[in-house]
PDB file of C-alpha atoms (C1' of nucleotides) in Angstrom:
ATOM      1  CA  MET A   1     158.246  66.418 -85.793  1.00 51.00           C
ATOM      2  CA  ALA A   2     161.047  65.198 -87.936  1.00 43.00           C
ATOM      3  CA  ASN A   3     161.065  62.151 -85.721  1.00 43.00           C
ATOM      4  CA  LYS A   4     157.349  61.994 -85.901  1.00 45.00           C
ATOM      5  CA  LYS A   5     156.387  59.408 -88.393  1.00 39.00           C
ATOM      6  CA  SER A   6     152.773  60.066 -87.648  1.00 34.00           C
ATOM      7  CA  SER A   7     151.015  62.478 -89.894  1.00 35.00           C
ATOM      8  CA  GLU A   8     151.451  65.455 -87.684  1.00 40.00           C
ATOM      9  CA  LYS A   9     149.646  68.281 -89.321  1.00 40.00           C
ATOM     10  CA  LEU A  10     151.254  71.651 -88.983  1.00 40.00           C
ATOM     11  CA  LYS A  11     148.868  74.405 -88.262  1.00 41.00           C
ATOM     12  CA  PRO A  12     149.094  77.172 -90.861  1.00 39.00           C
ATOM     13  CA  LEU A  13     150.133  79.989 -88.616  1.00 42.00           C
ATOM     14  CA  LEU A  14     150.301  82.177 -91.636  1.00 41.00           C
ATOM     15  CA  PRO A  15     149.516  85.635 -90.318  1.00 44.00           C
ATOM     16  CA  SER A  16     146.640  87.310 -92.065  1.00 41.00           C
ATOM     17  CA  GLY A  17     147.550  90.141 -94.363  1.00 42.00           C
ATOM     18  CA  ASN A  18     151.190  89.218 -94.247  1.00 44.00           C
ATOM     19  CA  LYS A  19     151.575  89.631 -97.949  1.00 45.00           C
ATOM     20  CA  ASP A  20     153.467  92.833 -97.291  1.00 48.00           C
ATOM     21  CA  SER A  21     156.555  90.780 -96.744  1.00 57.00           C
ATOM     22  CA  SER A  22     157.824  88.708 -99.608  1.00 71.00           C
ATOM     23  CA  PHE A  23     158.128  84.990 -99.181  1.00 79.00           C
ATOM     24  CA  PHE A  24     161.868  85.369 -98.906  1.00 83.00           C
ATOM     25  CA  GLU A  25     161.536  88.028 -96.240  1.00 82.00           C
ATOM     26  CA  GLN A  26     159.533  85.641 -94.133  1.00 83.00           C
ATOM     27  CA  VAL A  27     162.097  82.925 -94.611  1.00 88.00           C
ATOM     28  CA  TYR A  28     164.900  85.226 -93.547  1.00 88.00           C
ATOM     29  CA  ASP A  29     162.912  86.442 -90.595  1.00 87.00           C
ATOM     30  CA  VAL A  30     162.279  82.944 -89.312  1.00 89.00           C
ATOM     31  CA  ALA A  31     165.815  81.831 -90.012  1.00 91.00           C
ATOM     32  CA  ARG A  32     167.217  84.709 -88.001  1.00 90.00           C
ATOM     33  CA  GLN A  33     165.048  83.690 -85.082  1.00 90.00           C
ATOM     34  CA  ILE A  34     166.703  80.321 -84.841  1.00 92.00           C
ATOM     35  CA  PRO A  35     168.360  80.146 -81.425  1.00 92.00           C
ATOM     36  CA  LYS A  36     172.043  79.372 -81.214  1.00 93.00           C
ATOM     37  CA  GLY A  37     172.763  75.702 -80.977  1.00 94.00           C
ATOM     38  CA  ARG A  38     169.538  74.863 -82.725  1.00 94.00           C
ATOM     39  CA  VAL A  39     168.707  73.959 -86.283  1.00 94.00           C
ATOM     40  CA  THR A  40     165.647  73.669 -88.447  1.00 93.00           C
ATOM     41  CA  SER A  41     164.655  72.241 -91.769  1.00 92.00           C
ATOM     42  CA  TYR A  42     163.535  73.872 -94.969  1.00 92.00           C
ATOM     43  CA  GLY A  43     160.260  72.052 -94.732  1.00 90.00           C
ATOM     44  CA  ALA A  44     159.647  73.372 -91.229  1.00 91.00           C
ATOM     45  CA  ILE A  45     160.088  76.934 -92.343  1.00 90.00           C
ATOM     46  CA  ALA A  46     158.128  76.340 -95.493  1.00 88.00           C
ATOM     47  CA  ALA A  47     155.365  74.699 -93.516  1.00 87.00           C
ATOM     48  CA  TYR A  48     155.363  77.574 -91.074  1.00 86.00           C
ATOM     49  CA  LEU A  49     154.914  79.929 -93.978  1.00 82.00           C
ATOM     50  CA  GLY A  50     152.193  77.695 -95.302  1.00 76.00           C
ATOM     51  CA  THR A  51     154.132  76.452 -98.296  1.00 77.00           C
ATOM     52  CA  LYS A  52     155.367  73.141 -96.992  1.00 71.00           C
ATOM     53  CA  MET A  53     155.233  71.683-100.454  1.00 72.00           C
ATOM     54  CA  SER A  54     157.653  74.277-101.701  1.00 80.00           C
ATOM     55  CA  ALA A  55     160.532  73.721 -99.355  1.00 86.00           C
ATOM     56  CA  ARG A  56     162.769  74.350-102.335  1.00 87.00           C
ATOM     57  CA  MET A  57     161.914  78.006-102.206  1.00 88.00           C
ATOM     58  CA  VAL A  58     163.224  78.188 -98.664  1.00 90.00           C
ATOM     59  CA  GLY A  59     166.573  76.849 -99.734  1.00 89.00           C
ATOM     60  CA  TRP A  60     166.500  79.024-102.764  1.00 88.00           C
ATOM     61  CA  ALA A  61     165.840  82.034-100.569  1.00 88.00           C
ATOM     62  CA  MET A  62     168.918  81.097 -98.584  1.00 89.00           C
ATOM     63  CA  ASN A  63     170.831  81.518-101.774  1.00 85.00           C
ATOM     64  CA  GLY A  64     170.615  85.244-101.273  1.00 82.00           C
ATOM     65  CA  ALA A  65     170.754  85.122 -97.499  1.00 84.00           C
ATOM     66  CA  PHE A  66     174.455  85.917 -97.425  1.00 80.00           C
ATOM     67  CA  HIS A  67     174.376  89.057 -99.467  1.00 77.00           C
ATOM     68  CA  LEU A  68     171.670  90.476 -97.255  1.00 80.00           C
ATOM     69  CA  ASN A  69     172.400  93.369 -94.980  1.00 77.00           C
ATOM     70  CA  PRO A  70     171.742  91.350 -91.826  1.00 81.00           C
ATOM     71  CA  PRO A  71     173.220  87.949 -92.603  1.00 85.00           C
ATOM     72  CA  VAL A  72     170.988  84.939 -92.137  1.00 89.00           C
ATOM     73  CA  PRO A  73     172.282  81.868 -90.279  1.00 92.00           C
ATOM     74  CA  ALA A  74     171.679  79.587 -93.217  1.00 92.00           C
ATOM     75  CA  HIS A  75     174.017  77.071 -91.627  1.00 93.00           C
ATOM     76  CA  ARG A  76     171.291  76.372 -89.102  1.00 94.00           C
ATOM     77  CA  VAL A  77     168.944  75.396 -91.861  1.00 94.00           C
ATOM     78  CA  VAL A  78     169.249  71.910 -93.247  1.00 93.00           C
ATOM     79  CA  ASN A  79     167.074  69.446 -95.039  1.00 92.00           C
ATOM     80  CA  ARG A  80     164.555  67.220 -93.297  1.00 89.00           C
ATOM     81  CA  ASN A  81     167.213  64.535 -92.732  1.00 89.00           C
ATOM     82  CA  GLY A  82     169.435  66.992 -90.907  1.00 91.00           C
ATOM     83  CA  MET A  83     172.025  66.617 -93.626  1.00 91.00           C
ATOM     84  CA  LEU A  84     174.065  69.636 -94.632  1.00 91.00           C
ATOM     85  CA  SER A  85     172.698  69.625 -98.121  1.00 89.00           C
ATOM     86  CA  GLY A  86     173.563  73.262 -98.634  1.00 88.00           C
ATOM     87  CA  LYS A  87     177.119  73.166 -97.329  1.00 90.00           C
ATOM     88  CA  MET A  88     178.408  73.310-100.857  1.00 86.00           C
ATOM     89  CA  HIS A  89     176.829  76.692-101.287  1.00 88.00           C
ATOM     90  CA  PHE A  90     178.760  78.288 -98.461  1.00 89.00           C
ATOM     91  CA  ALA A  91     181.988  80.148 -98.876  1.00 87.00           C
ATOM     92  CA  THR A  92     183.639  76.821 -98.272  1.00 88.00           C
ATOM     93  CA  PRO A  93     182.063  73.347 -98.213  1.00 88.00           C
ATOM     94  CA  THR A  94     183.314  72.950 -94.679  1.00 91.00           C
ATOM     95  CA  GLN A  95     182.207  76.293 -93.324  1.00 91.00           C
ATOM     96  CA  MET A  96     178.703  75.100 -92.640  1.00 92.00           C
ATOM     97  CA  GLU A  97     179.695  72.195 -90.431  1.00 92.00           C
ATOM     98  CA  GLU A  98     182.383  74.329 -88.828  1.00 93.00           C
ATOM     99  CA  LEU A  99     179.789  76.900 -87.889  1.00 93.00           C
ATOM    100  CA  LEU A 100     177.502  74.197 -86.566  1.00 94.00           C
ATOM    101  CA  LYS A 101     180.295  72.723 -84.501  1.00 94.00           C
ATOM    102  CA  LYS A 102     180.811  76.146 -82.979  1.00 95.00           C
ATOM    103  CA  GLU A 103     177.174  75.990 -82.016  1.00 95.00           C
ATOM    104  CA  LYS A 104     177.972  72.860 -80.054  1.00 95.00           C
ATOM    105  CA  ILE A 105     176.203  70.899 -82.733  1.00 94.00           C
ATOM    106  CA  LYS A 106     177.849  67.629 -83.664  1.00 93.00           C
ATOM    107  CA  VAL A 107     178.195  67.013 -87.345  1.00 93.00           C
ATOM    108  CA  VAL A 108     179.127  63.592 -88.635  1.00 90.00           C
ATOM    109  CA  ASP A 109     179.219  62.649 -92.269  1.00 88.00           C
ATOM    110  CA  ASP A 110     177.683  65.993 -93.181  1.00 90.00           C
ATOM    111  CA  THR A 111     174.757  65.149 -90.970  1.00 91.00           C
ATOM    112  CA  ILE A 112     173.696  66.753 -87.695  1.00 93.00           C
ATOM    113  CA  VAL A 113     173.864  64.417 -84.725  1.00 91.00           C
ATOM    114  CA  ASP A 114     170.769  64.339 -82.528  1.00 90.00           C
ATOM    115  CA  PHE A 115     169.029  66.375 -85.123  1.00 90.00           C
ATOM    116  CA  ASP A 116     165.711  65.675 -83.467  1.00 87.00           C
ATOM    117  CA  LYS A 117     167.000  67.176 -80.243  1.00 90.00           C
ATOM    118  CA  LYS A 118     168.568  70.167 -81.927  1.00 92.00           C
ATOM    119  CA  PHE A 119     165.568  70.621 -84.116  1.00 92.00           C
ATOM    120  CA  TRP A 120     163.829  73.956 -83.776  1.00 91.00           C
ATOM    121  CA  ASP A 121     160.379  74.117 -85.215  1.00 89.00           C
ATOM    122  CA  PRO A 122     159.126  77.660 -85.910  1.00 88.00           C
ATOM    123  CA  ALA A 123     155.578  76.356 -86.105  1.00 84.00           C
ATOM    124  CA  ILE A 124     155.947  75.370 -82.457  1.00 84.00           C
ATOM    125  CA  GLU A 125     158.486  77.773 -80.999  1.00 76.00           C
ATOM    126  CA  LEU A 126     156.901  80.728 -82.698  1.00 72.00           C
ATOM    127  CA  SER A 127     153.427  79.456 -82.172  1.00 68.00           C
ATOM    128  CA  LEU A 128     151.259  81.959 -80.395  1.00 54.00           C
ATOM    129  CA  ASP A 129     148.946  79.233 -79.329  1.00 57.00           C
TER     130      ASP A 129
ATOM    131  C1'  DC B   1     158.416  85.826-123.140  1.00 81.47           C
ATOM    132  C1'  DT B   2     159.629  80.696-122.679  1.00 81.47           C
ATOM    133  C1'  DC B   3     162.406  77.068-120.811  1.00 81.47           C
ATOM    134  C1'  DC B   4     165.313  75.181-117.223  1.00 81.47           C
ATOM    135  C1'  DT B   5     167.225  74.593-113.028  1.00 81.47           C
ATOM    136  C1'  DG B   6     167.329  74.466-107.991  1.00 81.47           C
ATOM    137  C1'  DA B   7     170.338  74.475-100.500  1.00 81.47           C
ATOM    138  C1'  DC B   8     163.432  69.864-100.859  1.00 81.47           C
ATOM    139  C1'  DT B   9     159.776  66.637-100.001  1.00 81.47           C
ATOM    140  C1'  DC B  10     156.341  63.172-100.761  1.00 81.47           C
ATOM    141  C1'  DA B  11     154.355  59.358-103.222  1.00 81.47           C
ATOM    142  C1'  DG B  12     154.872  55.463-105.925  1.00 81.47           C
ATOM    143  C1'  DC B  13     157.291  51.222-107.433  1.00 81.47           C
TER     144       DC B  13
ATOM    145  C1'  DG C   1     163.409  49.371 -97.661  1.00 81.47           C
ATOM    146  C1'  DG C   2     165.933  51.926-101.304  1.00 81.47           C
ATOM    147  C1'  DC C   3     165.483  54.234-105.737  1.00 81.47           C
ATOM    148  C1'  DT C   4     162.887  57.121-109.153  1.00 81.47           C
ATOM    149  C1'  DG C   5     159.561  60.425-110.643  1.00 81.47           C
ATOM    150  C1'  DA C   6     156.802  64.304-110.112  1.00 81.47           C
ATOM    151  C1'  DG C   7     155.403  68.786-107.791  1.00 81.47           C
ATOM    152  C1'  DC C   8     156.350  73.015-105.704  1.00 81.47           C
ATOM    153  C1'  DC C   9     157.600  78.625-106.734  1.00 81.47           C
ATOM    154  C1'  DA C  10     160.858  81.764-108.185  1.00 81.47           C
ATOM    155  C1'  DG C  11     164.703  83.569-110.526  1.00 81.47           C
ATOM    156  C1'  DG C  12     168.168  83.405-114.270  1.00 81.47           C
ATOM    157  C1'  DA C  13     169.503  82.660-119.262  1.00 81.47           C
TER     158       DA C  13
END
DNA sequence: CTCCTGACTCAGC
DNA sequence: GGCTGAGCCAGGA
């Protein structure tokens, strides 16, 4: 999708009556489902939740991801360009890319190599279609 | 309570 | 084709 320049419309898989969980909860839930060695973008998660226009909230949610009881792999979540935009928010600015490298993900110039290949779209992977 | 900022994204110029 | 502006929702001051 990220490599899709075409207007690929994401189907709002927003579960009905899911308002029980806060927006953040949903973000954390999806983020924790990211397989090792894979990454996703804020927009993908936001789109999956139905709020693609508010990708900021996804990143903002990540702000509290670390102090959660079950930690969220925020290092697997990057912006739509695959750039480690949030690395500066980690314990150390290098921790994010270090973690990604451990996931066999190549990081060059703060950007994930073969991002399109590593990309993990919840709207597709988690699609019940 | 009001204003501002923020780990993004899209549209416009 | 790169830069700038505006929109998005939520939380903090």
